[in-house]
XYZ file of C-alpha atoms in Angstrom:
440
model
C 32.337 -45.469 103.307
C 29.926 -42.391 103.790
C 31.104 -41.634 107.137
C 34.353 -40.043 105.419
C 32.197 -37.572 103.657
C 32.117 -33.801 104.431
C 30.025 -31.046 103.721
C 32.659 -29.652 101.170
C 33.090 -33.057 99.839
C 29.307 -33.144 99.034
C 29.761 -29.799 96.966
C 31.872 -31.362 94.506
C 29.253 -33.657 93.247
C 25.991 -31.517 94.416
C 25.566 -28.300 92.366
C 25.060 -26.230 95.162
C 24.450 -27.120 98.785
C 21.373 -26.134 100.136
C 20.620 -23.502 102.573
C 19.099 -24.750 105.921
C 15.476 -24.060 104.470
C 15.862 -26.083 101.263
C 17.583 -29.318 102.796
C 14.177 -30.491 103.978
C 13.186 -30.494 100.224
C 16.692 -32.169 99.196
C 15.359 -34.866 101.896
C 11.854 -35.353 100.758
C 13.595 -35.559 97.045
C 15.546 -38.401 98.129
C 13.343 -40.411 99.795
C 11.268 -40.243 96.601
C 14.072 -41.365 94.945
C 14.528 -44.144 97.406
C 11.101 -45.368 97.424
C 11.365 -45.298 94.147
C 14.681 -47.211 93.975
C 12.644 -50.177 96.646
C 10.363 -50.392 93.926
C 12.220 -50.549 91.179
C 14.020 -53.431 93.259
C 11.396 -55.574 93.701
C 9.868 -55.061 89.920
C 13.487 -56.269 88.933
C 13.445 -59.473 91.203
C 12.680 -61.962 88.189
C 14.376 -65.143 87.211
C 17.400 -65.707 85.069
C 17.382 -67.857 82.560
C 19.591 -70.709 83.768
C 23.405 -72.228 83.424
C 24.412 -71.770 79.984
C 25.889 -74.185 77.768
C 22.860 -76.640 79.231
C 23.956 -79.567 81.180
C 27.087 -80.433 83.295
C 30.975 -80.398 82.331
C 32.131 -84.225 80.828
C 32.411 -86.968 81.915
C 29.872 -87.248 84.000
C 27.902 -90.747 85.491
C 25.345 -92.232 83.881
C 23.522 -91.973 80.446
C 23.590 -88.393 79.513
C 20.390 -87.286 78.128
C 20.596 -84.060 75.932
C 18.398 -80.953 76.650
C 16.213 -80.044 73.733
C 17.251 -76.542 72.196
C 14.075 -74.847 71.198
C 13.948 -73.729 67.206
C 12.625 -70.764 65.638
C 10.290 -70.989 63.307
C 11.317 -69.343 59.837
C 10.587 -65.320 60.111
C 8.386 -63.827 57.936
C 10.489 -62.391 55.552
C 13.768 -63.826 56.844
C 15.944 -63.688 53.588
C 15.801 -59.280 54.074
C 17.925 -60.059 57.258
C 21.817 -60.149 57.095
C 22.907 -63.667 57.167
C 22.551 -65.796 60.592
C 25.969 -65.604 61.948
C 28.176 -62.391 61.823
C 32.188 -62.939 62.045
C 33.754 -62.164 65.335
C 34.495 -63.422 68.743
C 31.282 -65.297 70.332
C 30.981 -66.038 74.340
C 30.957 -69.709 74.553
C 31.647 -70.170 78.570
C 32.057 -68.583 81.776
C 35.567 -69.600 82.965
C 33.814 -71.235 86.336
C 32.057 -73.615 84.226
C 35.007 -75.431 82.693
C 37.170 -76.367 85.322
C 40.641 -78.381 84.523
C 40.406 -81.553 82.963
C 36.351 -80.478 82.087
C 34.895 -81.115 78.676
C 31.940 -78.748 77.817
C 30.009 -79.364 74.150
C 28.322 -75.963 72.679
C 26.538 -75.215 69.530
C 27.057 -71.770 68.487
C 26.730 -69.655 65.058
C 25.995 -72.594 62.978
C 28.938 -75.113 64.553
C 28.786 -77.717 66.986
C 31.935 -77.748 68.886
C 34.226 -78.944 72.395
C 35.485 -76.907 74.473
C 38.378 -78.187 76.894
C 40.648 -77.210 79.604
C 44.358 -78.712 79.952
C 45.629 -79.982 83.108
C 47.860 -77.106 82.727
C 44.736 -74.906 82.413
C 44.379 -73.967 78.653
C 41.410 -73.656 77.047
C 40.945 -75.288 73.762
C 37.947 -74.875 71.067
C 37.970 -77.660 68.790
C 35.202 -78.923 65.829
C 33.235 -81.705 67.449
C 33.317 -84.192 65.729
C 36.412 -86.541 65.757
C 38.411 -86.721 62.127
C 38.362 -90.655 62.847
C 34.935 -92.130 62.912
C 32.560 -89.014 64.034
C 32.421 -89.734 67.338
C 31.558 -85.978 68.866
C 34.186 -85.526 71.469
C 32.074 -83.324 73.962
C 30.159 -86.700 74.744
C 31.980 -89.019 76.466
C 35.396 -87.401 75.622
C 37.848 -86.978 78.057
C 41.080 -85.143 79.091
C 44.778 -86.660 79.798
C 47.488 -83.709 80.514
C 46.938 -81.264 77.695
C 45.300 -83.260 75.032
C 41.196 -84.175 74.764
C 40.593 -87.746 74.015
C 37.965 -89.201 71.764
C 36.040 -91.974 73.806
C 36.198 -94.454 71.122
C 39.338 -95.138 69.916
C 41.284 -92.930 72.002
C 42.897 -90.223 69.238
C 44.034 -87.525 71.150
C 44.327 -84.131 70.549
C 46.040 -80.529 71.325
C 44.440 -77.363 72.700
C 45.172 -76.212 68.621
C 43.782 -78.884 67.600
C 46.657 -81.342 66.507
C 46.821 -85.007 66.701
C 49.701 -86.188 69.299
C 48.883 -89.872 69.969
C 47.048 -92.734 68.088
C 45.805 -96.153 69.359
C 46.900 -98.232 67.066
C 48.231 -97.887 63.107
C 50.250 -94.762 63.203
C 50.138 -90.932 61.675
C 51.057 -92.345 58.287
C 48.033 -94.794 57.713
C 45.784 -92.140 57.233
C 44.375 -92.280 53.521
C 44.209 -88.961 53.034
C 47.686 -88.240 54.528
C 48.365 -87.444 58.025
C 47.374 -83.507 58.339
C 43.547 -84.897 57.583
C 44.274 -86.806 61.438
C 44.172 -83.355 62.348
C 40.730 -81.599 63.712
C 40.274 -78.209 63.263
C 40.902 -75.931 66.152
C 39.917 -72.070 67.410
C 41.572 -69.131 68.636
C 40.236 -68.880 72.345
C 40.433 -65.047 74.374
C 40.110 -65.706 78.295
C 39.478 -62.685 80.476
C 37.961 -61.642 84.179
C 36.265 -65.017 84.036
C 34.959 -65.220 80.298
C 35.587 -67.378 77.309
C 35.287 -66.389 73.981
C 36.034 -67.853 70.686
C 37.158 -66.741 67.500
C 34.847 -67.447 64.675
C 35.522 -66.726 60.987
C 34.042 -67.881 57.806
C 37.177 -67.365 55.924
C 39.885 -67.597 58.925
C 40.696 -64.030 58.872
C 43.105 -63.320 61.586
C 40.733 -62.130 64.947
C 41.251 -58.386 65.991
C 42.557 -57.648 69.732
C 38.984 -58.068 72.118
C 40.526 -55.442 74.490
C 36.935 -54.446 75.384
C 37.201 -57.450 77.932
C 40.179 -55.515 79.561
C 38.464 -52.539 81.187
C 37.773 -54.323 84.608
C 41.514 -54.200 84.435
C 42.465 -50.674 82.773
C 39.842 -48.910 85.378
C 40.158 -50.722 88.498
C 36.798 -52.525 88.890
C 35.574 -55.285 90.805
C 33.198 -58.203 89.774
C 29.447 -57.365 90.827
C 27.140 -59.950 89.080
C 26.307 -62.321 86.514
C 22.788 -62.952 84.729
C 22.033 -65.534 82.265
C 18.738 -64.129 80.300
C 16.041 -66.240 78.570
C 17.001 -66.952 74.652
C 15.737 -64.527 72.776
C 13.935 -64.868 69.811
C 15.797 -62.758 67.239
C 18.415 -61.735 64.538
C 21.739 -60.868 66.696
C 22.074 -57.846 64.945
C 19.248 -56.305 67.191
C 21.174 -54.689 69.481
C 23.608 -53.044 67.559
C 20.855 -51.823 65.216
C 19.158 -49.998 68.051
C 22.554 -47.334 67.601
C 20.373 -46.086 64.049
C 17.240 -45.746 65.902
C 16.828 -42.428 68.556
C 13.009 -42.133 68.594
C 12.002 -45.800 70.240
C 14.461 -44.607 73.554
C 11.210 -41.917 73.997
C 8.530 -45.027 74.122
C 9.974 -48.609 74.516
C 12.319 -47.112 77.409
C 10.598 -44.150 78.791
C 9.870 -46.052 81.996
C 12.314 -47.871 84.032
C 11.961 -51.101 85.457
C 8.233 -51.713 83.801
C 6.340 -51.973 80.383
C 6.033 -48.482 78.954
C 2.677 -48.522 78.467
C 1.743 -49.169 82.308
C -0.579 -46.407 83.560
C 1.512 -45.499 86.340
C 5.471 -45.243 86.264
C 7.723 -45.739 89.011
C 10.785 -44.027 86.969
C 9.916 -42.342 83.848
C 13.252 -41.293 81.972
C 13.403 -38.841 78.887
C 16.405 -39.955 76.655
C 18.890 -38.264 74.140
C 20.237 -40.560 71.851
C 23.092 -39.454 69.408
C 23.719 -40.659 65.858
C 26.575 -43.322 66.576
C 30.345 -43.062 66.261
C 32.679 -45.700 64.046
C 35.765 -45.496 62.007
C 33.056 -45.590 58.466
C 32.055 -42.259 59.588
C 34.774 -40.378 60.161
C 34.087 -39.782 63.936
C 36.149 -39.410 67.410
C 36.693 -41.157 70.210
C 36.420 -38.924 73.442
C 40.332 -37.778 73.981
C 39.509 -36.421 69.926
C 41.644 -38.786 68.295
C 40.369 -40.558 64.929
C 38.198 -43.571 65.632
C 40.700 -46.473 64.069
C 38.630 -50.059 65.043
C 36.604 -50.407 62.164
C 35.063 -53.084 64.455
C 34.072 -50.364 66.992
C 30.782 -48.602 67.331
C 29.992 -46.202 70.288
C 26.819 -45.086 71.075
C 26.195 -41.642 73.330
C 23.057 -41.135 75.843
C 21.558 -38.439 77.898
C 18.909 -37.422 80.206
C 16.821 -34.812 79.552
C 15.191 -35.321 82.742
C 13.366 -37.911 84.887
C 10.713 -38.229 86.819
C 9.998 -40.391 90.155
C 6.919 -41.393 91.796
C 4.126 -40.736 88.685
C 6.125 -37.578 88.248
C 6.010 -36.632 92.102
C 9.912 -35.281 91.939
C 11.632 -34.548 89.064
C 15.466 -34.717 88.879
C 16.769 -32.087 85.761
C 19.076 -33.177 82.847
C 21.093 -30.449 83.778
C 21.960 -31.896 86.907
C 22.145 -35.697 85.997
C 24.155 -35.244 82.871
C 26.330 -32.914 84.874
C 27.291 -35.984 87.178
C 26.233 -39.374 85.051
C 27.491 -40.422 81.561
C 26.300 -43.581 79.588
C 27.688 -45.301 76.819
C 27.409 -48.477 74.595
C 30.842 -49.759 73.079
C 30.619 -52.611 70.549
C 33.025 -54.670 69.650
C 31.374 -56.251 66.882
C 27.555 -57.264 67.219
C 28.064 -59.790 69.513
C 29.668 -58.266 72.028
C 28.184 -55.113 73.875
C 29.461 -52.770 76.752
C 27.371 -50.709 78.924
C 29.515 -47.818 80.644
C 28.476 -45.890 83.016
C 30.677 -42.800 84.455
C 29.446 -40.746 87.530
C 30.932 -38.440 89.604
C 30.087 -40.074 93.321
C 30.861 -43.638 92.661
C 33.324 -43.817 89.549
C 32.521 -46.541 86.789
C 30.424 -49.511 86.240
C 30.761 -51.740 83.552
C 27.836 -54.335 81.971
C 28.964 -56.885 79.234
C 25.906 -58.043 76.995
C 26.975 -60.925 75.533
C 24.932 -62.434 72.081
C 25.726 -66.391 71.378
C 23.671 -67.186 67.931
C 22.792 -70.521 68.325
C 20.660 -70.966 65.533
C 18.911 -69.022 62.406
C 16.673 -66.731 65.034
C 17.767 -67.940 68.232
C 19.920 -65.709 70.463
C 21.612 -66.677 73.784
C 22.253 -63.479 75.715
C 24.938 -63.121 78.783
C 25.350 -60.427 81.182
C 28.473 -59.854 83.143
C 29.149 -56.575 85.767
C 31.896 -54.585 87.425
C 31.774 -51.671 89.105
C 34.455 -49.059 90.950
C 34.829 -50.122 94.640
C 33.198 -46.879 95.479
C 30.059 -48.617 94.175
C 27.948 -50.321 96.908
C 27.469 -53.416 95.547
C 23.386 -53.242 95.634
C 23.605 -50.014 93.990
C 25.867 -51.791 91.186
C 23.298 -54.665 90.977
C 20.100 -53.123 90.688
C 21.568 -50.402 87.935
C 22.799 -53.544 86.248
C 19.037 -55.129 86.680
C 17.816 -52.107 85.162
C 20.088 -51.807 82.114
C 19.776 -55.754 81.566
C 15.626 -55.130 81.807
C 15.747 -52.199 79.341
C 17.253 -54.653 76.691
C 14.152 -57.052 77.852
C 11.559 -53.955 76.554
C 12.822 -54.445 73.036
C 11.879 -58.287 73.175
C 9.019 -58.022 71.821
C 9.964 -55.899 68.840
C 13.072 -57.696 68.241
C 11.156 -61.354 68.186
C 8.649 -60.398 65.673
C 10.581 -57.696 63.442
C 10.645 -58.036 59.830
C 13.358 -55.690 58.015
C 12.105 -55.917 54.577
C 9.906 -52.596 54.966
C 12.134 -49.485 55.054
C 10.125 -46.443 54.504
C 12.957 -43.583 56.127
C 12.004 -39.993 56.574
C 13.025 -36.718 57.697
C 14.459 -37.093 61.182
C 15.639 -40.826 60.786
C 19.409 -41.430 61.405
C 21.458 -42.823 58.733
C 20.737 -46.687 58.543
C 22.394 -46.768 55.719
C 25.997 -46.478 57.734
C 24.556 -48.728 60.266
C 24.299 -51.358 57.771
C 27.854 -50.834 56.351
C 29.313 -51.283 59.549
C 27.461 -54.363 60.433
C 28.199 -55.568 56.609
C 32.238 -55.778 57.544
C 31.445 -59.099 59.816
C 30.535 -60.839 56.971
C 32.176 -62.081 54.170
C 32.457 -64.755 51.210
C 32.171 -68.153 52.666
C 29.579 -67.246 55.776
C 26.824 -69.538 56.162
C 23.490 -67.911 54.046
C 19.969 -68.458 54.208
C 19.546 -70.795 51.676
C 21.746 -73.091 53.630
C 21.278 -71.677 57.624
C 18.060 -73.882 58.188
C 19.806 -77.138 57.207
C 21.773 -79.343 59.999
C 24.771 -77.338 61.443
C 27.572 -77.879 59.654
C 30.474 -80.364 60.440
């Protein structure tokens, strides 16, 4: 791929070429940078968090013994969060995991639920528990064409939901008429391998996730996939960082470590911009009104960074001049990392956040990059990104949001708050009723 590079193809992404006495400088620069990069490598070589839902696709042989789900305790001041579970689509699956004629069960912002895939290769989302007898139809459950069929007394159902066939007694038996023989059923999005489902406490009609699109609308390839370790947390974490510019000077000044280590392999000076939506007024990039209410966009810069303990030092002027990062949400559960630079085109990092419980966050990360990307390249910048979300574990497992004490210099948390106050609305699950058993 390099080998098709000239000298005047190097001046469109270099802001000058050096003369012949400064190109042993460019080189020392570079190996810095690589050393560096080997570094950086080997800091991010840590485990993922595992296959997520837990366990194996049904039916499966033998007794099936359910993996415990670890509970958070009750946060210190946990009625001054938002309520548990936000409105919007939720990743429930990677599309790999539920193969045709596989039965998956998932518990996810406060519901227990099946998922299912047709012969014919839809997906369906359906409550769990079968309108029968409460037999939950992700254990033991099984597919025949397009319907899912309850173990016990063989009710089956549609993709949507529907009953289509009944053992014995008929439709018209039912007590409570025949539409209660129904079970409830969810609108499903399935994209560039990922499965996502439609939650809403009042069944408001889902807006278009076209987010999920852009390996399509800008050419990219599939890099990587990372499951991370559960985090601790309110979901709204992430999206909250968009109000707060100051922590991107500590928390993430260094790259690839804890801030506070002595020595710093990559030590990165940010610029964080107050945050675009529809509330405020703002623009997208061509200029045009910002019309998703749903959307929030987040800008970053470099002011500079520095490599090696602050051996080289590569200027803002230069990186912004080739590298631009964003953060698109769709929602607060669904993030988008996008990186733009001038050598290698786009990459592309989905952060996915699956509340499973009051506290308990399941977090998913998905890449694609331009084919001008070399693949390690695209997966260590990926490792990074995914590790600079790790630096705010620790703050976002033990914050409390009761204390708000803003000043002079603060962005406006305020607007933060009404935009994250649209994915909620009458009927969603509260505190007083998020700690009970999920609902049916």
């Amino acid at each position: 791929m390099f080998s098709s590079l000239s000298i005047s193809d190097m001046k469109t992404w270099m802001p000058s070429w050096p003369s012949q006495d400064k190109r042993a400088n460019y080189a020392v620069a570079f190996a810095g940078a690589g050393a560096a990069g080997l570094m950086l490598w080997w800091r991010l070589s840590q485990h993922d968090g595992g296959s997520w839902p837990p366990g194996s696709c049904q039916p499966e042989q033998g007794i099936y013994q359910k993996k415990k789900v670890a509970s958070a305790l009750k946060r210190h001041g946990y009625k001054d969060f938002p309520p548990p579970y936000p409105n919007g689509w939720v990743f429930v699956c990677y599309s790999k995991k539920l193969k045709a004629g596989g039965v998956l069960p998932v518990d996810v912002c406060g519901r227990r639920l099946v998922l299912f895939r047709a012969s014919d290769g839809k997906v369906g989302v359906l409550d769990a528990f079968c309108p029968h007898m409460g037999t939950h139809l992700g254990y033991g459950g099984f597919v025949k064409g397009g319907n899912l069929v309850c173990p016990y007394h063989l009710w089956q159902f549609s993709t949507s939901g529907e009953l289509q066939s009944m053992s014995f007694g008929g439709r018209a038996t039912a007590e409570k008429g025949a539409a209660k023989c129904n079970t409830k059923g969810y609108p499903t999005y399935e994209k560039h391998g990922h499965i996502l489902v439609w939650l809403h406490a009042d069944e408001e009609e889902p807006w278009d996730p076209d987010v999920l699109d852009y390996p399509t609308t800008m050419g990219l390839r599939q890099i990587c996939r990372f499951t991370d370790d559960d985090f601790m947390m309110h979901c709204m974490e992430p999206s909250h960082n968009s109000a707060d510019w100051f922590h991107f000077s500590t928390v993430h000044s260094a790259m690839g470590q804890h801030w506070l280590s002595r020595w710093k392999m990559i030590h990165a000076d940010h610029i964080l911009h107050p945050s675009r939506s529809s509330l405020s007024g703002s623009k997208n990039d061509d200029g045009t009104p910002m019309v998703r209410p749903e959307r929030l966009l987040i800008d970053e810069q470099l002011q500079q960074v520095k490599l090696l303990g602050g051996l080289f030092t590569i200027p803002g002027k230069l990186l912004n001049k080739h590298i631009q990062s964003q953060v698109h949400f769709s929602g607060p559960l669904i993030s988008v990392f996008v990186v733009t630079t001038s050598l290698f085109g786009k990459l592309v990092l989905y952060f996915f956040l699956s509340p499973t419980e009051p506290f308990v966050t399941h977090a998913e990360w998905s890449c694609f990059a331009d084919r001008r990307w070399p693949w390690f390249l695209a997966y260590t910048l990926a490792k990074t990104i995914r590790y600079t979300a790790n630096q705010d574990r620790e703050v976002w497992e033990h914050r409390a949001h009761g204390v708000r004490n803003t000043v002079k210099g603060d962005f406006d948390y305020d607007q933060y708050f009404r935009w994250l106050g649209q994915f909620y609305s009458k009927s969603s699950i509260t505190w007083d009723t998020a700690y009970e058993d999920l609902t049916w």
